[in-house]
Short mmCIF file of C-alpha atoms in Angstrom, two decimals:
data_model
loop_
_atom_site.label_atom_id
_atom_site.label_comp_id
_atom_site.label_asym_id
_atom_site.label_seq_id
_atom_site.Cartn_x
_atom_site.Cartn_y
_atom_site.Cartn_z
CA UNK A 120 23.02 -33.51 3.24
CA UNK A 121 24.91 -30.93 0.57
CA UNK A 122 22.68 -30.40 -2.23
CA UNK A 123 23.50 -28.39 -4.90
CA UNK A 124 26.56 -26.53 -4.58
CA UNK A 125 27.79 -23.80 -6.86
CA UNK A 126 30.70 -22.97 -6.95
CA UNK A 127 33.29 -19.70 -6.84
CA UNK A 128 30.20 -18.15 -4.61
CA UNK A 129 31.71 -14.61 -6.21
CA UNK A 130 33.87 -13.78 -9.14
CA UNK A 131 34.57 -10.87 -10.90
CA UNK A 132 35.73 -10.99 -15.12
CA UNK A 133 36.83 -8.84 -17.31
CA UNK A 134 35.11 -7.91 -20.86
CA UNK A 135 36.68 -11.08 -22.90
CA UNK A 136 37.45 -13.07 -20.42
CA UNK A 137 35.67 -16.31 -20.10
CA UNK A 138 35.09 -18.88 -16.85
CA UNK A 139 33.11 -21.58 -16.39
CA UNK A 140 30.26 -21.66 -13.07
CA UNK A 141 29.99 -25.15 -11.71
CA UNK A 142 27.48 -26.83 -9.94
CA UNK A 143 26.89 -30.50 -9.13
CA UNK A 144 24.13 -32.05 -7.19
CA UNK A 145 24.36 -35.02 -4.87
CA UNK A 146 20.46 -35.96 -5.71
CA UNK A 147 20.83 -38.41 -8.36
CA UNK A 148 18.14 -36.06 -10.21
CA UNK A 149 18.20 -36.34 -13.80
CA UNK A 150 16.78 -32.45 -14.34
CA UNK A 151 18.80 -29.56 -14.05
CA UNK A 152 18.58 -26.13 -14.59
CA UNK A 153 20.74 -22.99 -14.92
CA UNK A 154 18.84 -19.26 -14.18
CA UNK A 155 20.31 -15.67 -14.04
CA UNK A 156 18.25 -13.15 -11.29
CA UNK A 157 18.68 -9.35 -12.47
CA UNK A 158 17.72 -6.80 -10.38
CA UNK A 159 14.05 -6.78 -10.64
CA UNK A 160 13.06 -9.27 -13.41
CA UNK A 161 12.56 -13.13 -11.40
CA UNK A 162 15.01 -15.80 -12.64
CA UNK A 163 15.27 -16.16 -16.41
CA UNK A 164 16.44 -19.46 -17.95
CA UNK A 165 19.57 -19.93 -19.39
CA UNK A 166 20.06 -23.62 -20.18
CA UNK A 167 18.61 -26.92 -18.42
CA UNK A 168 19.20 -31.05 -18.94
CA UNK A 169 16.82 -33.92 -18.38
CA UNK A 170 19.52 -36.06 -18.11
CA UNK A 171 23.11 -37.10 -19.00
CA UNK A 172 24.07 -36.30 -22.32
CA UNK A 173 21.11 -34.12 -23.05
CA UNK A 174 20.80 -30.26 -22.94
CA UNK A 175 18.40 -27.95 -23.95
CA UNK A 176 18.64 -24.27 -24.53
CA UNK A 177 15.93 -22.16 -21.80
CA UNK A 178 14.13 -18.51 -22.66
CA UNK A 179 18.72 -16.58 -22.50
CA UNK A 180 20.91 -18.95 -23.68
CA UNK A 181 22.99 -16.44 -26.13
CA UNK A 182 26.59 -16.15 -24.69
CA UNK A 183 26.44 -19.00 -22.87
CA UNK A 184 27.07 -23.15 -22.92
CA UNK A 185 26.30 -26.45 -21.24
CA UNK A 186 27.15 -29.64 -21.52
CA UNK A 187 26.01 -32.48 -18.92
CA UNK A 188 28.07 -35.34 -18.98
CA UNK A 189 27.33 -36.91 -15.60
CA UNK A 190 24.10 -36.91 -14.09
CA UNK A 191 25.35 -34.76 -10.92
CA UNK A 192 27.54 -32.45 -12.72
CA UNK A 193 26.02 -29.08 -14.61
CA UNK A 194 28.55 -26.63 -16.12
CA UNK A 195 27.68 -23.47 -17.59
CA UNK A 196 30.38 -21.60 -19.82
CA UNK A 197 30.85 -18.04 -20.85
CA UNK A 198 33.18 -17.94 -23.38
CA UNK A 199 32.99 -14.01 -23.65
CA UNK A 200 31.87 -12.29 -21.02
CA UNK A 201 29.74 -9.24 -21.64
CA UNK A 202 28.83 -6.12 -18.82
CA UNK A 203 25.01 -7.66 -19.65
CA UNK A 204 26.21 -11.19 -18.29
CA UNK A 205 26.74 -9.15 -15.02
CA UNK A 206 23.94 -11.50 -13.12
CA UNK A 207 23.38 -13.54 -9.78
CA UNK A 208 23.52 -17.32 -11.73
CA UNK A 209 21.60 -20.34 -9.54
CA UNK A 210 21.98 -24.02 -10.52
CA UNK A 211 18.98 -26.14 -9.84
CA UNK A 212 17.34 -29.55 -9.79
CA UNK A 213 14.79 -31.27 -9.70
CA UNK A 214 13.75 -35.46 -10.18
CA UNK A 215 11.17 -35.72 -12.30
CA UNK A 216 10.77 -31.49 -14.38
CA UNK A 217 9.20 -28.97 -13.60
CA UNK A 218 6.22 -30.12 -11.97
CA UNK A 219 8.42 -31.50 -8.83
CA UNK A 220 10.02 -29.88 -6.59
CA UNK A 221 13.37 -27.90 -7.75
CA UNK A 222 16.23 -27.20 -5.44
CA UNK A 223 18.82 -24.74 -5.73
CA UNK A 224 22.53 -23.96 -5.36
CA UNK A 225 22.83 -20.91 -3.25
CA UNK A 226 24.42 -18.83 -6.82
CA UNK A 227 27.47 -16.99 -7.88
CA UNK A 228 27.41 -13.38 -7.93
CA UNK A 229 29.25 -12.65 -11.54
CA UNK A 230 30.29 -8.94 -11.56
CA UNK A 231 31.87 -8.07 -15.53
CA UNK A 232 34.02 -4.96 -15.59
CA UNK B 16 7.82 -11.79 -23.96
CA UNK B 17 6.66 -12.09 -19.48
CA UNK B 18 5.05 -15.78 -20.18
CA UNK B 19 4.63 -15.94 -15.89
CA UNK B 20 4.15 -12.26 -14.61
CA UNK B 21 3.96 -10.65 -11.19
CA UNK B 22 2.38 -6.97 -11.61
CA UNK B 23 2.64 -6.05 -7.79
CA UNK B 24 6.79 -5.63 -7.35
CA UNK B 25 6.21 -5.51 -3.76
CA UNK B 26 4.14 -5.94 -0.40
CA UNK B 27 3.35 -4.45 2.66
CA UNK B 28 1.61 -6.50 5.41
CA UNK B 29 0.51 -5.82 8.78
CA UNK B 30 1.60 -9.06 11.22
CA UNK B 31 -1.71 -11.63 12.00
CA UNK B 32 -3.01 -10.39 8.68
CA UNK B 33 -3.34 -12.28 5.91
CA UNK B 34 -0.65 -11.35 2.67
CA UNK B 35 -2.14 -12.29 -0.75
CA UNK B 36 0.30 -12.50 -3.91
CA UNK B 37 -1.01 -12.45 -6.72
CA UNK B 38 0.11 -14.38 -10.48
CA UNK B 39 -0.51 -14.19 -13.93
CA UNK B 40 0.22 -16.77 -16.93
CA UNK B 41 -0.39 -16.45 -20.77
CA UNK B 42 0.58 -19.97 -21.48
CA UNK B 43 -2.57 -22.63 -21.67
CA UNK B 44 -0.40 -25.46 -21.94
CA UNK B 45 1.35 -24.54 -18.10
CA UNK B 46 0.18 -28.08 -15.84
CA UNK B 47 1.29 -27.50 -13.01
CA UNK B 48 2.20 -24.08 -10.46
CA UNK B 49 4.62 -23.09 -7.86
CA UNK B 50 5.51 -20.88 -5.32
CA UNK B 51 9.05 -20.42 -3.78
CA UNK B 52 10.29 -18.19 -1.42
CA UNK B 53 13.85 -16.65 -1.56
CA UNK B 54 16.03 -14.85 1.47
CA UNK B 55 18.88 -12.33 0.44
CA UNK B 56 21.97 -14.09 -0.47
CA UNK B 57 20.55 -17.26 -0.61
CA UNK B 58 19.03 -19.74 -3.31
CA UNK B 59 15.45 -19.80 -3.93
CA UNK B 60 13.66 -22.51 -1.56
CA UNK B 61 10.17 -24.25 -2.47
CA UNK B 62 6.78 -23.41 -0.79
CA UNK B 63 3.65 -24.77 -2.22
CA UNK B 64 2.74 -25.57 -5.54
CA UNK B 65 -0.74 -27.11 -7.58
CA UNK B 66 -1.49 -29.20 -10.04
CA UNK B 67 -3.26 -27.57 -13.21
CA UNK B 68 -6.01 -30.42 -12.00
CA UNK B 69 -6.96 -28.73 -8.92
CA UNK B 70 -8.49 -25.29 -7.47
CA UNK B 71 -6.90 -25.26 -4.25
CA UNK B 72 -4.24 -27.14 -2.81
CA UNK B 73 -3.40 -26.14 1.10
CA UNK B 74 -0.22 -26.91 3.51
CA UNK B 75 -0.19 -25.03 6.86
CA UNK B 76 -0.25 -21.30 6.53
CA UNK B 77 -0.28 -21.41 2.89
CA UNK B 78 -2.91 -22.04 0.27
CA UNK B 79 -2.89 -21.56 -3.54
CA UNK B 80 -5.66 -20.77 -5.75
CA UNK B 81 -5.93 -21.25 -9.79
CA UNK B 82 -8.35 -20.57 -11.73
CA UNK B 83 -7.37 -21.49 -14.99
CA UNK B 84 -10.11 -19.55 -16.77
CA UNK B 85 -8.18 -16.42 -15.92
CA UNK B 86 -4.50 -17.92 -15.97
CA UNK B 87 -4.48 -16.31 -12.47
CA UNK B 88 -3.42 -17.86 -9.61
CA UNK B 89 -2.59 -16.69 -5.68
CA UNK B 90 -0.80 -17.49 -2.56
CA UNK B 91 -2.69 -16.45 0.97
CA UNK B 92 -0.12 -17.15 3.95
CA UNK B 93 -2.79 -16.10 7.14
CA UNK B 94 -1.39 -14.99 9.27
CA UNK B 95 1.13 -13.32 8.58
CA UNK B 96 4.67 -13.03 10.27
CA UNK B 97 7.91 -11.55 10.18
CA UNK B 98 9.61 -14.44 9.53
CA UNK B 99 7.84 -14.50 5.81
CA UNK B 100 9.39 -11.85 4.86
CA UNK B 101 11.25 -12.48 1.74
CA UNK B 102 10.52 -12.23 -2.20
CA UNK B 103 8.01 -14.63 -3.55
CA UNK B 104 8.65 -16.33 -7.10
CA UNK B 105 5.41 -17.50 -9.01
CA UNK B 106 6.98 -20.69 -11.64
CA UNK B 107 4.67 -22.17 -14.18
CA UNK B 108 5.54 -25.81 -15.92
CA UNK B 109 5.30 -27.24 -19.18
CA UNK B 110 6.60 -30.13 -18.33
CA UNK B 111 10.21 -30.29 -18.67
CA UNK B 112 10.82 -26.44 -17.29
CA UNK B 113 10.33 -23.90 -15.18
CA UNK B 114 9.31 -20.50 -16.05
CA UNK B 115 9.59 -18.20 -13.46
CA UNK B 116 7.82 -14.83 -12.37
CA UNK B 117 9.26 -11.62 -11.71
CA UNK B 118 8.68 -12.07 -7.87
CA UNK B 119 7.51 -10.00 -4.90
CA UNK B 120 8.58 -8.52 -2.41
CA UNK B 121 6.69 -9.50 0.79
CA UNK B 122 7.50 -7.30 4.40
CA UNK B 123 5.55 -8.36 7.18
CA UNK B 124 5.67 -5.41 9.48
CA UNK B 125 4.46 -6.19 13.66
#
């Protein structure tokens, strides 16, 4: 029972570098989400997808890109890392949207220096 | 613009007593509400939910109350146990998305 798997768990990036946070789920869920959690700020929605080939912006999309070529995978791309992107990133999936239980990955702690 | 607000960053409760966590929202289009629990270094896990057509939902020690006119919901935990110590997030759904509050850190002491 893998559920939602995120890689890597930790990463340190230099300003201006790029990276991709990987997220995969094995529950055949249609909906997938990316959130960031800053201290004391709760979880902010970055991007979400309602199915393969469909993505949409959330509350804080600037500086990020996503793609959804398969049902299982929903990678998050940071093109030019900035210190403001230092955060803990969570990927989640749910079967049919926000009115069903969402399952979260363990998170990726990213530090941009 | 914070659409889902949890105004109490922390709450401390004695074991066996009731814990009440509060949440307010601003968007009347939200039709589903959920509570998640988060331990350190882990992802949030689903706890309980309520549809906007109901005003109460109960699951064991956990009960969620919804007051649509006040745009307010609350989570009651009774009796509270030390294992309930965690951060609790309220979330609201306008169908496709989940919008989270800032969280309340609950500490249950013996």
